[in-house]
Tab-separated table of C-alpha atoms in Angstrom:
chain	number	residue	atom	x	y	z
G	6	UNK	CA	5.410	13.521	-8.052
G	7	UNK	CA	1.736	13.010	-7.283
G	8	UNK	CA	1.380	9.518	-8.819
G	9	UNK	CA	1.267	7.836	-5.328
G	10	UNK	CA	-2.415	8.845	-5.023
G	11	UNK	CA	-3.217	7.282	-8.475
G	12	UNK	CA	-4.855	3.912	-8.774
G	13	UNK	CA	-4.462	1.282	-11.459
G	14	UNK	CA	-8.146	1.319	-12.351
G	15	UNK	CA	-8.132	5.282	-12.640
G	16	UNK	CA	-10.034	5.893	-9.516
G	17	UNK	CA	-7.084	7.830	-7.848
G	18	UNK	CA	-6.231	11.507	-7.923
G	19	UNK	CA	-5.226	14.151	-8.992
G	20	UNK	CA	-5.179	13.115	-12.614
G	21	UNK	CA	-7.180	9.886	-12.780
G	22	UNK	CA	-4.196	8.047	-14.358
G	23	UNK	CA	-4.585	4.459	-15.177
G	24	UNK	CA	-2.245	1.411	-15.502
G	25	UNK	CA	0.976	2.146	-17.154
G	26	UNK	CA	0.341	5.988	-17.046
G	27	UNK	CA	1.301	5.737	-13.380
G	28	UNK	CA	5.050	5.734	-12.734
G	29	UNK	CA	6.658	2.652	-11.218
G	30	UNK	CA	7.956	4.924	-8.376
G	31	UNK	CA	4.447	6.251	-7.759
G	32	UNK	CA	3.083	2.723	-7.558
G	33	UNK	CA	5.825	1.754	-5.041
G	34	UNK	CA	5.077	4.686	-2.863
G	35	UNK	CA	1.344	4.091	-2.994
G	36	UNK	CA	1.705	0.518	-1.748
G	37	UNK	CA	4.117	1.477	0.899
G	38	UNK	CA	1.894	4.207	2.111
G	39	UNK	CA	-1.101	2.048	2.367
G	40	UNK	CA	0.725	-0.712	4.208
G	41	UNK	CA	2.301	1.797	6.653
G	42	UNK	CA	-0.820	3.725	7.188
G	43	UNK	CA	-2.951	0.650	7.854
G	44	UNK	CA	-0.264	-0.999	10.079
G	45	UNK	CA	-0.073	1.734	12.610
G	46	UNK	CA	-2.434	3.607	14.917
G	47	UNK	CA	-3.997	6.856	13.683
G	48	UNK	CA	-5.725	9.427	15.988
G	49	UNK	CA	-9.050	8.693	14.291
G	50	UNK	CA	-8.806	4.898	14.446
G	51	UNK	CA	-6.992	1.900	15.970
G	52	UNK	CA	-4.364	0.198	13.841
G	53	UNK	CA	-5.456	-2.604	11.508
G	54	UNK	CA	-2.144	-4.245	11.588
G	55	UNK	CA	0.418	-5.321	8.916
G	56	UNK	CA	-1.296	-8.596	8.214
G	57	UNK	CA	-4.612	-6.779	7.391
G	58	UNK	CA	-2.733	-4.210	5.310
G	59	UNK	CA	-0.954	-6.939	3.217
G	60	UNK	CA	-4.250	-8.692	2.643
G	61	UNK	CA	-5.668	-5.312	1.345
G	62	UNK	CA	-2.969	-4.785	-1.101
G	63	UNK	CA	-3.095	-8.338	-2.416
G	64	UNK	CA	-6.880	-8.377	-2.606
G	65	UNK	CA	-6.772	-5.215	-4.617
G	66	UNK	CA	-3.787	-5.767	-6.831
G	67	UNK	CA	-4.551	-5.312	-10.391
G	68	UNK	CA	-7.371	-3.055	-9.688
G	69	UNK	CA	-6.056	-0.473	-7.207
G	70	UNK	CA	-2.359	-1.386	-6.882
G	71	UNK	CA	0.064	-2.536	-9.541
G	72	UNK	CA	0.257	-6.347	-9.202
G	73	UNK	CA	4.033	-6.692	-9.349
G	74	UNK	CA	4.404	-4.044	-6.692
G	75	UNK	CA	1.859	-5.537	-4.409
G	76	UNK	CA	3.297	-8.932	-4.774
G	77	UNK	CA	6.837	-7.666	-4.143
G	78	UNK	CA	5.753	-5.885	-0.948
G	79	UNK	CA	3.971	-8.923	0.307
G	80	UNK	CA	7.087	-11.091	-0.546
G	81	UNK	CA	9.412	-8.753	1.502
G	82	UNK	CA	7.307	-9.163	4.600
G	83	UNK	CA	6.940	-12.985	4.090
G	84	UNK	CA	10.740	-13.152	4.138
G	85	UNK	CA	10.863	-11.576	7.581
G	86	UNK	CA	10.766	-7.755	7.177
G	87	UNK	CA	8.877	-6.011	9.927
G	88	UNK	CA	8.384	-2.373	10.955
G	89	UNK	CA	10.273	-1.501	14.167
G	90	UNK	CA	8.199	-2.509	17.114
G	91	UNK	CA	5.425	-4.138	14.969
G	92	UNK	CA	4.141	-7.193	16.751
G	93	UNK	CA	1.537	-7.858	14.112
G	94	UNK	CA	3.968	-9.179	11.664
G	95	UNK	CA	2.821	-11.958	9.264
């Protein structure tokens, strides 16, 4: 499945799918990958942290990320979920 690189507004790849053309599973993986990638250090940049990552998905829900998926992810973190060893939890 390649839907996890697609974006609600059609700006993703590889097929430029929009809205409901993107599978729910792809939408969930897309949001998860964004939050995980932004929350942790990468060799080419410092970590942004979980709070920043959650702000990104909420700010762009409806345009880049499926609204219900972004809100569900944010809700999970607000109820206490945290990545192991993540001190930047909301």
